[in-house]
Coordinates of C-alpha atoms in Angstrom, one line a residue:
Chain K
X301 CA -21.1 -21.9 14.9
X302 CA -19.9 -19.6 12.6
X303 CA -21.2 -16.6 10.7
X304 CA -22.1 -17.5 6.6
X305 CA -21.1 -15.3 4.1
X306 CA -24.8 -14.3 3.5
X307 CA -25.2 -13.3 7.0
X308 CA -21.9 -11.3 6.8
X309 CA -23.1 -9.5 3.5
X310 CA -26.5 -8.6 5.3
X311 CA -24.3 -7.1 8.2
X312 CA -22.3 -5.3 5.5
X313 CA -25.2 -4.0 4.0
X314 CA -27.1 -2.9 6.8
X315 CA -24.1 -0.9 7.8
X316 CA -23.8 0.6 4.6
X317 CA -27.3 1.9 4.3
X318 CA -27.1 3.2 7.7
X319 CA -23.7 5.0 6.7
X320 CA -25.4 6.3 3.4
X321 CA -28.6 7.5 5.4
X322 CA -26.1 9.4 7.8
X323 CA -24.0 10.9 4.9
X324 CA -20.9 9.3 6.3
X325 CA -18.3 7.3 4.5
X326 CA -16.8 4.4 5.9
X327 CA -15.0 1.3 5.3
X328 CA -16.9 -2.0 6.7
X329 CA -15.3 -5.2 7.5
X330 CA -16.6 -8.4 8.9
X331 CA -14.7 -11.4 10.3
X332 CA -15.9 -14.7 11.1
X333 CA -15.6 -16.9 14.4
X334 CA -12.0 -17.3 13.6
X335 CA -11.2 -13.9 13.3
X336 CA -10.6 -14.2 9.4
X337 CA -12.1 -12.0 7.0
X338 CA -15.2 -13.0 5.6
X339 CA -16.4 -9.6 3.8
X340 CA -15.6 -6.1 3.1
X341 CA -16.4 -2.9 1.1
X342 CA -14.8 0.6 1.1
X343 CA -16.9 3.3 0.2
X344 CA -16.0 5.8 -2.6
X345 CA -14.0 8.5 -1.5
X346 CA -13.6 7.3 2.5
X347 CA -10.1 7.4 3.7
X348 CA -7.5 5.2 2.6
X349 CA -6.2 4.6 5.9
X350 CA -9.5 3.5 7.2
X351 CA -9.1 -0.2 5.3
X352 CA -6.8 -1.6 7.8
X353 CA -8.6 0.4 10.8
X354 CA -12.0 -1.3 9.9
X355 CA -10.2 -4.7 9.4
X356 CA -8.1 -4.4 12.7
X357 CA -11.3 -3.2 14.6
X358 CA -13.4 -6.3 13.5
X359 CA -10.6 -8.3 14.2
X360 CA -9.8 -7.0 17.9
X361 CA -13.5 -7.1 18.6
X362 CA -13.4 -10.8 18.0
X363 CA -9.9 -11.6 19.2
X364 CA -11.2 -10.5 22.8
X365 CA -15.0 -10.9 22.2
X366 CA -15.5 -6.9 23.2
X367 CA -16.3 -3.7 21.8
X368 CA -13.3 -2.2 20.8
X369 CA -14.2 1.1 22.5
X370 CA -14.4 -0.8 26.1
X371 CA -11.1 -2.5 25.4
X372 CA -9.5 0.9 24.9
X373 CA -10.4 1.9 28.1
X374 CA -8.3 -0.7 29.6
X375 CA -5.3 0.0 27.4
X376 CA -4.3 3.6 28.7
X377 CA -1.2 4.5 30.3
X378 CA -1.5 2.7 33.8
X379 CA -4.5 0.7 32.5
X380 CA -4.6 -3.1 33.1
X381 CA -3.6 -4.1 29.5
X382 CA -1.6 -0.9 28.5
X383 CA -0.4 -1.0 25.3
X384 CA -1.7 -4.4 24.0
X385 CA -2.1 -2.8 20.6
X386 CA 1.2 -3.8 20.1
X387 CA 0.3 -7.6 20.1
X388 CA -1.7 -9.6 17.1
X389 CA 0.2 -7.4 14.4
X390 CA -1.3 -4.4 15.6
X391 CA -4.9 -3.8 17.4
X392 CA -7.0 -1.0 17.3
X393 CA -8.8 -0.4 20.5
X394 CA -11.2 2.7 20.1
X395 CA -15.0 2.3 19.0
X396 CA -16.3 0.8 16.0
X397 CA -15.5 -2.6 16.4
X398 CA -18.3 -5.2 18.0
X399 CA -18.8 -8.9 18.0
X400 CA -21.6 -10.0 16.1
X401 CA -23.9 -12.7 17.7
X402 CA -26.7 -15.1 16.6
X403 CA -30.0 -15.1 18.2
X404 CA -28.9 -17.7 20.8
X405 CA -26.4 -14.9 21.9
X406 CA -23.3 -16.9 20.6
X407 CA -20.7 -14.9 19.0
X408 CA -20.2 -15.7 15.4
X409 CA -17.9 -13.2 14.4
X410 CA -17.4 -9.3 14.5
X411 CA -17.8 -6.2 12.5
X412 CA -15.4 -2.9 12.1
X413 CA -16.1 0.3 10.7
X414 CA -13.9 3.3 10.1
X415 CA -14.0 6.5 8.4
X416 CA -16.3 8.6 10.4
X417 CA -16.4 9.8 13.9
X418 CA -16.0 7.2 16.7
X419 CA -19.5 7.8 17.4
X420 CA -20.8 7.4 13.8
X421 CA -18.3 4.5 13.4
X422 CA -20.0 2.8 16.3
X423 CA -23.4 3.4 15.3
X424 CA -22.9 2.1 12.1
X425 CA -21.5 -1.1 13.6
X426 CA -24.1 -1.6 15.8
X427 CA -26.8 -1.5 13.0
X428 CA -24.7 -4.1 11.3
X429 CA -24.6 -6.3 14.5
X430 CA -28.4 -5.8 15.0
X431 CA -29.3 -6.9 11.4
X432 CA -28.3 -10.3 12.1
X433 CA -30.8 -11.0 14.6
X434 CA -33.8 -9.2 13.3
Chain R
X1114 CA -10.8 6.9 -13.1
X1115 CA -11.3 4.6 -10.2
X1116 CA -13.3 1.5 -9.8
X1117 CA -16.6 2.6 -7.8
X1118 CA -17.9 0.4 -5.2
X1119 CA -21.0 -0.3 -6.8
X1120 CA -19.0 -1.6 -9.7
X1121 CA -16.6 -3.5 -7.3
X1122 CA -19.8 -5.4 -5.6
X1123 CA -21.1 -5.7 -9.3
X1124 CA -17.7 -7.8 -10.1
X1125 CA -17.8 -9.5 -6.5
X1126 CA -21.2 -10.5 -7.1
X1127 CA -21.1 -11.8 -10.9
X1128 CA -17.9 -13.8 -10.1
X1129 CA -19.5 -15.3 -7.0
X1130 CA -22.7 -16.3 -9.0
X1131 CA -20.2 -18.4 -11.4
X1132 CA -18.4 -19.9 -8.6
X1133 CA -21.9 -21.1 -7.3
X1134 CA -23.1 -22.4 -10.3
X1135 CA -19.9 -24.1 -10.8
X1136 CA -19.9 -25.7 -7.3
X1137 CA -16.4 -24.0 -6.5
X1138 CA -15.5 -22.3 -3.1
X1139 CA -13.7 -19.3 -3.4
X1140 CA -12.5 -16.1 -1.9
X1141 CA -12.8 -13.1 -4.4
X1142 CA -11.1 -9.6 -3.6
X1143 CA -11.4 -6.6 -5.8
X1144 CA -9.0 -3.9 -5.6
X1145 CA -9.0 -0.2 -7.0
X1146 CA -7.0 1.7 -9.2
X1147 CA -4.5 2.2 -6.2
X1148 CA -4.3 -1.5 -5.7
X1149 CA -6.3 -0.8 -2.3
X1150 CA -8.9 -3.5 -0.9
X1151 CA -12.1 -2.1 -2.3
X1152 CA -14.4 -5.3 -1.6
X1153 CA -14.0 -9.0 -0.4
X1154 CA -16.2 -12.1 0.0
X1155 CA -15.1 -15.4 1.5
X1156 CA -17.5 -18.2 0.8
X1157 CA -18.7 -20.4 3.4
X1158 CA -16.2 -23.7 3.8
X1159 CA -13.3 -22.0 1.2
X1160 CA -10.1 -22.3 2.3
X1161 CA -8.7 -20.1 5.0
X1162 CA -5.3 -19.6 3.1
X1163 CA -7.1 -18.2 0.2
X1164 CA -8.0 -15.0 1.9
X1165 CA -4.6 -13.6 1.4
X1166 CA -3.9 -15.4 -1.9
X1167 CA -7.0 -14.0 -3.5
X1168 CA -6.0 -10.3 -2.1
X1169 CA -2.4 -10.8 -3.0
X1170 CA -3.7 -12.1 -6.9
X1171 CA -5.9 -8.8 -7.1
X1172 CA -3.1 -6.5 -6.0
X1173 CA -0.6 -8.3 -8.1
X1174 CA -2.8 -7.9 -11.1
X1175 CA -2.7 -4.0 -10.6
X1176 CA 0.6 -3.6 -9.7
X1177 CA 1.8 -4.9 -13.0
X1178 CA -1.6 -4.6 -15.2
X1179 CA -1.4 -8.2 -16.2
X1180 CA -3.1 -11.4 -15.8
X1181 CA -1.4 -12.9 -13.0
X1182 CA -0.8 -16.3 -14.8
X1183 CA 1.0 -14.4 -17.7
X1184 CA 3.1 -12.9 -15.0
X1185 CA 4.0 -16.2 -13.6
X1186 CA 5.4 -17.5 -16.8
X1187 CA 8.3 -15.2 -16.6
X1188 CA 9.0 -15.7 -13.2
X1189 CA 10.0 -19.3 -13.2
X1190 CA 13.6 -20.3 -12.7
X1191 CA 15.6 -19.0 -15.6
X1192 CA 12.6 -16.6 -16.3
X1193 CA 13.4 -12.9 -16.9
X1194 CA 11.9 -11.9 -13.6
X1195 CA 12.7 -15.1 -11.5
X1196 CA 11.5 -14.7 -7.8
X1197 CA 9.9 -11.3 -8.3
X1198 CA 7.4 -12.4 -6.0
X1199 CA 9.6 -11.5 -2.9
X1200 CA 8.8 -7.6 -3.4
X1201 CA 5.7 -5.7 -2.5
X1202 CA 5.3 -7.7 0.3
X1203 CA 4.3 -10.8 -1.5
X1204 CA 3.1 -11.2 -4.7
X1205 CA 1.1 -14.4 -6.4
X1206 CA 1.9 -14.9 -9.5
X1207 CA -0.4 -17.9 -10.9
X1208 CA -3.5 -17.7 -12.6
X1209 CA -6.8 -16.0 -10.8
X1210 CA -5.9 -12.2 -10.7
X1211 CA -6.9 -9.9 -13.5
X1212 CA -7.1 -6.2 -14.2
X1213 CA -10.3 -4.8 -14.5
X1214 CA -11.1 -2.3 -17.3
X1215 CA -13.8 0.0 -18.0
X1216 CA -15.7 0.5 -21.3
X1217 CA -13.1 2.9 -22.7
X1218 CA -10.3 0.2 -22.0
X1219 CA -8.5 2.1 -18.9
X1220 CA -7.5 0.0 -16.1
X1221 CA -9.7 0.9 -13.0
X1222 CA -8.9 -2.0 -10.5
X1223 CA -8.5 -5.6 -10.3
X1224 CA -9.9 -9.0 -9.2
X1225 CA -8.4 -11.8 -7.5
X1226 CA -9.9 -15.3 -6.8
X1227 CA -8.8 -18.2 -5.0
X1228 CA -10.0 -21.2 -3.9
X1229 CA -10.7 -23.4 -7.0
X1230 CA -8.2 -25.0 -9.5
X1231 CA -6.4 -22.4 -11.1
X1232 CA -8.5 -22.7 -14.3
X1233 CA -11.6 -22.6 -12.2
X1234 CA -10.0 -19.3 -10.5
X1235 CA -9.2 -17.8 -13.8
X1236 CA -12.6 -18.4 -15.3
X1237 CA -14.3 -17.0 -12.3
X1238 CA -12.2 -14.0 -12.2
X1239 CA -13.0 -13.5 -16.1
X1240 CA -16.5 -13.4 -15.2
X1241 CA -16.1 -10.9 -12.6
X1242 CA -14.0 -8.5 -15.1
X1243 CA -16.7 -9.2 -17.6
X1244 CA -19.6 -7.9 -15.9
X1245 CA -18.0 -4.4 -15.5
X1246 CA -18.3 -3.7 -19.3
X1247 CA -21.6 -5.4 -20.0
Chain Y
X171 CA -6.7 13.6 -10.3
X172 CA -3.2 12.5 -9.3
X173 CA 0.1 14.5 -8.4
X174 CA 2.1 14.2 -11.4
X175 CA 6.1 13.7 -10.9
X176 CA 6.9 17.0 -12.4
X177 CA 4.7 18.6 -9.5
X178 CA 6.2 16.0 -7.0
X179 CA 9.5 17.3 -7.9
X180 CA 8.4 20.7 -7.9
X181 CA 7.1 20.3 -4.1
X182 CA 10.2 18.4 -3.2
X183 CA 12.9 21.0 -4.4
X184 CA 10.9 23.9 -3.0
X185 CA 11.0 22.2 0.4
X186 CA 14.5 21.4 -0.1
X187 CA 15.4 25.0 -0.8
X188 CA 13.4 25.9 2.4
X189 CA 15.5 23.6 4.4
X190 CA 18.8 24.5 3.1
X191 CA 17.8 28.3 3.7
X192 CA 17.2 27.4 7.1
X193 CA 20.0 25.2 7.7
X194 CA 17.8 22.3 8.6
X195 CA 18.9 18.9 7.6
X196 CA 15.9 17.0 6.3
X197 CA 14.5 14.0 4.5
X198 CA 11.7 14.6 2.2
X199 CA 9.0 12.4 1.0
X200 CA 6.1 13.1 -1.6
X201 CA 3.1 10.2 -2.0
X202 CA 0.4 10.5 -4.8
X203 CA -3.1 10.2 -4.2
X204 CA -2.9 6.5 -3.6
X205 CA -0.5 7.1 -0.7
X206 CA 2.1 5.4 -3.0
X207 CA 5.8 6.9 -2.8
X208 CA 6.2 9.4 -5.9
X209 CA 9.5 11.3 -5.1
X210 CA 11.9 11.2 -2.3
X211 CA 15.4 12.9 -1.2
X212 CA 17.8 12.3 1.8
X213 CA 19.8 15.4 2.5
X214 CA 23.5 14.8 3.4
X215 CA 24.1 14.2 7.0
X216 CA 20.4 14.1 7.9
X217 CA 19.2 11.3 10.2
X218 CA 19.1 7.9 8.9
X219 CA 15.9 7.1 10.9
X220 CA 14.3 10.1 9.1
X221 CA 13.9 7.9 6.0
X222 CA 11.1 6.0 7.2
X223 CA 9.6 8.7 9.4
X224 CA 9.3 11.0 6.4
X225 CA 7.8 8.6 4.4
X226 CA 5.2 7.6 7.2
X227 CA 4.4 11.2 7.6
X228 CA 3.5 11.5 4.0
X229 CA 1.4 8.5 3.7
X230 CA -0.3 9.2 7.1
X231 CA -1.2 12.5 5.9
X232 CA -3.1 11.0 2.7
X233 CA -4.3 8.1 4.6
X234 CA -6.5 10.4 6.6
X235 CA -6.5 13.7 4.6
X236 CA -5.1 15.6 7.5
X237 CA -2.0 17.4 9.0
X238 CA -0.3 14.6 10.9
X239 CA 0.1 17.2 13.7
X240 CA -3.6 17.6 14.0
X241 CA -4.1 14.1 14.2
X242 CA -1.7 13.6 16.7
X243 CA -3.8 15.6 19.2
X244 CA -6.5 13.0 18.8
X245 CA -3.9 10.0 19.6
X246 CA -2.6 10.9 22.9
X247 CA -3.5 8.9 26.1
X248 CA -7.2 9.6 26.6
X249 CA -7.7 10.7 23.1
X250 CA -10.5 9.6 20.8
X251 CA -8.3 7.6 18.5
X252 CA -5.7 6.6 21.1
X253 CA -2.8 4.3 19.3
X254 CA -4.3 4.5 16.0
X255 CA -0.3 4.4 15.1
X256 CA -0.5 0.8 15.2
X257 CA -2.4 0.4 12.1
X258 CA -1.4 0.4 8.2
X259 CA 2.0 -1.0 9.0
X260 CA 2.9 2.2 11.5
X261 CA 1.6 5.5 11.2
X262 CA 3.5 8.9 12.4
X263 CA 1.2 11.3 14.0
X264 CA 3.2 14.4 14.9
X265 CA 3.8 17.6 12.7
X266 CA 5.7 17.3 9.3
X267 CA 2.9 15.6 7.1
X268 CA 0.4 17.5 4.9
X269 CA -1.9 16.7 2.1
X270 CA -1.1 18.4 -1.3
X271 CA -4.1 20.4 -3.0
X272 CA -4.2 21.6 -6.5
X273 CA -5.6 24.9 -7.4
X274 CA -9.2 23.6 -7.1
X275 CA -8.7 22.4 -3.3
X276 CA -8.6 18.7 -4.3
X277 CA -6.1 16.4 -2.5
X278 CA -3.3 15.1 -5.2
X279 CA -1.2 13.7 -2.8
X280 CA 0.9 14.4 0.4
X281 CA 4.5 15.5 1.8
X282 CA 6.3 14.3 4.6
X283 CA 9.4 16.0 6.1
X284 CA 11.5 14.6 9.1
X285 CA 14.8 15.7 10.3
X286 CA 14.4 19.1 12.3
X287 CA 12.3 20.0 15.1
X288 CA 8.7 19.7 14.3
X289 CA 8.0 23.1 13.9
X290 CA 10.8 23.3 11.4
X291 CA 9.3 19.9 9.5
X292 CA 6.0 21.3 9.4
X293 CA 7.2 24.9 8.3
X294 CA 9.3 22.9 5.5
X295 CA 6.2 21.0 4.5
X296 CA 4.2 23.9 4.1
X297 CA 6.5 25.3 1.7
X298 CA 6.5 22.4 -0.4
X299 CA 2.7 22.4 -0.3
X300 CA 2.4 25.9 -1.0
X301 CA 4.6 25.4 -4.1
X302 CA 2.2 23.4 -6.3
X303 CA -0.8 26.1 -6.1
X304 CA 1.7 29.1 -6.8
Chain M
X1263 CA 32.9 7.9 1.0
X1264 CA 29.4 8.3 0.5
X1265 CA 27.2 9.4 -2.5
X1266 CA 25.9 13.0 -2.1
X1267 CA 22.2 14.0 -2.5
X1268 CA 23.4 16.3 -5.4
X1269 CA 25.1 13.4 -7.1
X1270 CA 22.0 11.0 -6.4
X1271 CA 19.9 13.6 -8.1
X1272 CA 22.4 13.6 -10.9
X1273 CA 22.2 10.0 -11.2
X1274 CA 18.1 10.0 -11.2
X1275 CA 17.9 12.8 -13.7
X1276 CA 20.2 11.1 -16.0
X1277 CA 18.3 8.0 -15.9
X1278 CA 14.9 9.6 -16.1
X1279 CA 16.2 11.6 -19.2
X1280 CA 17.4 8.1 -20.9
X1281 CA 14.1 6.6 -19.9
X1282 CA 12.0 9.5 -21.5
X1283 CA 14.1 9.5 -24.6
X1284 CA 13.4 5.6 -24.6
X1285 CA 9.8 5.9 -24.0
X1286 CA 9.7 4.0 -21.2
X1287 CA 7.9 4.7 -17.9
X1288 CA 10.2 3.6 -14.8
X1289 CA 10.7 4.0 -11.2
X1290 CA 14.2 5.0 -10.1
X1291 CA 15.8 4.5 -6.8
X1292 CA 19.3 5.5 -5.5
X1293 CA 20.6 4.2 -2.3
X1294 CA 23.7 5.5 -0.5
X1295 CA 26.9 3.4 0.6
X1296 CA 24.7 2.4 3.5
X1297 CA 22.2 0.8 1.1
X1298 CA 19.6 3.6 2.7
X1299 CA 17.3 5.3 0.3
X1300 CA 18.8 8.3 -0.7
X1301 CA 16.7 9.6 -4.0
X1302 CA 13.4 8.1 -5.7
X1303 CA 11.1 9.1 -8.4
X1304 CA 8.1 7.4 -9.8
X1305 CA 7.3 8.5 -13.7
X1306 CA 3.6 9.1 -14.2
X1307 CA 1.6 5.7 -15.5
X1308 CA 4.7 3.5 -14.2
X1309 CA 3.8 0.2 -12.5
X1310 CA 2.6 0.7 -8.9
X1311 CA 4.5 -2.7 -8.4
X1312 CA 7.6 -1.3 -9.4
X1313 CA 8.1 1.2 -6.5
X1314 CA 9.3 -1.5 -4.2
X1315 CA 11.3 -3.5 -7.2
X1316 CA 13.1 -0.2 -7.9
X1317 CA 14.1 0.1 -4.2
X1318 CA 15.0 -3.6 -3.7
X1319 CA 17.3 -3.6 -6.8
X1320 CA 19.0 -0.7 -5.5
X1321 CA 19.5 -2.0 -2.1
X1322 CA 20.6 -5.6 -3.6
X1323 CA 23.1 -4.1 -5.8
X1324 CA 24.7 -2.2 -2.8
X1325 CA 24.2 -5.1 -0.4
X1326 CA 26.5 -7.4 -2.5
X1327 CA 28.3 -4.8 -4.6
X1328 CA 27.2 -6.6 -7.8
X1329 CA 24.9 -5.9 -10.7
X1330 CA 21.3 -7.6 -9.7
X1331 CA 21.4 -9.5 -13.0
X1332 CA 24.7 -11.1 -12.2
X1333 CA 23.3 -12.0 -8.7
X1334 CA 20.3 -13.6 -10.5
X1335 CA 22.4 -16.3 -11.9
X1336 CA 23.6 -17.6 -8.9
X1337 CA 20.2 -17.7 -7.0
X1338 CA 18.6 -20.1 -9.6
X1339 CA 17.5 -23.8 -8.4
X1340 CA 20.7 -25.6 -7.9
X1341 CA 22.4 -22.1 -7.7
X1342 CA 25.3 -21.5 -5.0
X1343 CA 23.0 -18.9 -3.4
X1344 CA 19.7 -20.4 -4.4
X1345 CA 16.8 -18.5 -3.0
X1346 CA 19.0 -16.0 -1.3
X1347 CA 15.7 -13.7 -2.3
X1348 CA 14.4 -14.5 1.2
X1349 CA 17.1 -12.6 3.0
X1350 CA 17.0 -8.9 4.0
X1351 CA 13.6 -8.6 3.7
X1352 CA 13.3 -9.5 0.3
X1353 CA 15.9 -9.3 -2.6
X1354 CA 15.3 -8.5 -6.3
X1355 CA 17.8 -10.4 -8.6
X1356 CA 17.1 -9.6 -11.8
X1357 CA 18.7 -6.8 -14.1
X1358 CA 18.4 -3.1 -13.3
X1359 CA 20.3 -2.7 -10.1
X1360 CA 23.8 -1.7 -10.2
X1361 CA 26.3 -0.2 -7.7
X1362 CA 27.2 3.4 -8.3
X1363 CA 31.0 4.2 -8.3
X1364 CA 33.1 7.5 -7.9
X1365 CA 36.0 8.4 -10.2
X1366 CA 38.5 6.5 -7.9
X1367 CA 36.4 3.5 -8.6
X1368 CA 35.2 3.2 -5.0
X1369 CA 31.5 2.2 -4.5
X1370 CA 29.2 5.0 -3.2
X1371 CA 25.7 3.9 -3.7
X1372 CA 23.6 2.1 -6.0
X1373 CA 20.9 2.6 -8.4
X1374 CA 17.8 0.5 -9.0
X1375 CA 15.2 1.0 -12.1
X1376 CA 12.0 -0.9 -12.8
X1377 CA 9.1 -0.5 -15.3
X1378 CA 10.7 -1.3 -18.4
X1379 CA 11.9 -4.8 -19.9
X1380 CA 15.1 -6.1 -18.0
X1381 CA 17.1 -4.8 -20.8
X1382 CA 15.5 -1.5 -20.6
X1383 CA 15.7 -1.0 -17.0
X1384 CA 19.4 -2.3 -17.0
X1385 CA 20.4 0.4 -19.7
X1386 CA 18.6 2.9 -17.9
X1387 CA 20.3 2.4 -14.6
X1388 CA 23.8 2.0 -16.4
X1389 CA 23.0 5.7 -17.9
X1390 CA 22.5 6.9 -14.0
X1391 CA 25.8 5.0 -13.0
X1392 CA 27.8 6.6 -16.0
X1393 CA 26.5 10.4 -15.0
X1394 CA 28.4 10.3 -11.7
X1395 CA 31.8 9.8 -13.3
X1396 CA 31.4 12.0 -16.4

């Protein structure tokens, strides 16, 4: 089971609307079950550096089926997977990347958001994820 | 002058509609005036390898302000810029990438399409470009 | 609005003069609003490794519109964006990279300096930035 | 013996003046005897894709102590060093890169120019090279 491009767009637009309502400028990426880019948008005036961060958050969330913020708790010095960020061409392990599940609870992709504070990014990503099972 | 995310989406959706009407499965990328990714979609069942090709077509078109197919005529063996594809982290120099101009004729970004035949990709890209000045 | 090559040279030469007056050997890079390289100089006998560091400092400053030293305070172990350096092909997040603004306060590019101590690099970068609005 | 930053700037500015006199928009890179970037400028409105091409032309010219256009004659299909462009992180083997010699005829660096036709690029590079021994 894989996210469709219609679903990817739905998640993207729901997240974008949340960002606009919150006056946050973000980049939003959606990857499919294969962790390949499915949909992307960069809002005007958002950070240039957030293009890659948003895409890497989405990929990281699907690579390990985990909220990137939770992963980051394990990658700190002394952590059990310290510096795993060096793998896979670069991971991003702070909040803003979340797996996307279908109504049956199966992971079908992931979303990554970058540009606001990490709390804002995570909230916006959550809205995108929720749109799929509404 | 730079393409807005609304314009990028407009071009993306116009190109996607053309692809659907033609029964072609493609990846579509739009970059801004700085050749940075602005919007992207991968249609269901389109080639996985076309993600990067579509993005590189869009970037190539903006890097040199040219239809990628025209560039490719110059990069053949014996051509004046043979093997320029090795620069800029990899260029794609066959049809499917086209600069996007605004109504004043200024280049504000570019679109790249990959997944169909090169004629189909170019036609779909052209429709995306045209949507901006309608 | 984008930095011109005359402005980029002005910033480069002002920074170089400050470096020479301070007997510090540095590499100096200026990028434009799109984070693309606009001007660069490597002073004789400066570190070879500072070429890439100077360029990455300038790019990082523009990617996130921030003094790279301020960014580095957030990327430490336990920091809110720990290990973001793995994104964008490699970021540099210690002092020496600063956004360049025009007289209206709009960011038009960034400068990166590497080769001295981080305090020296930051001071030299600051002189380059200041030259644009004098 | 290595090119100094003063010499690199001299070559850069001589080439830039030639480009301006010829109404050609180019990127100009100078590397030292170690093929490391020494000085760079991108003229306003020149191709974004020419940043990397100019740098790679300069490096290629020094890597093999040869005019990049001459190298390109050997890299064609059937040529003795076919597709050597794949080495060294990407070479550029059409005209516009030329070794820089001092008055004693020793190679001390190289210059790379990109943005005009290959003839224009080569001519502009030649002017930069000549400035060093005037």
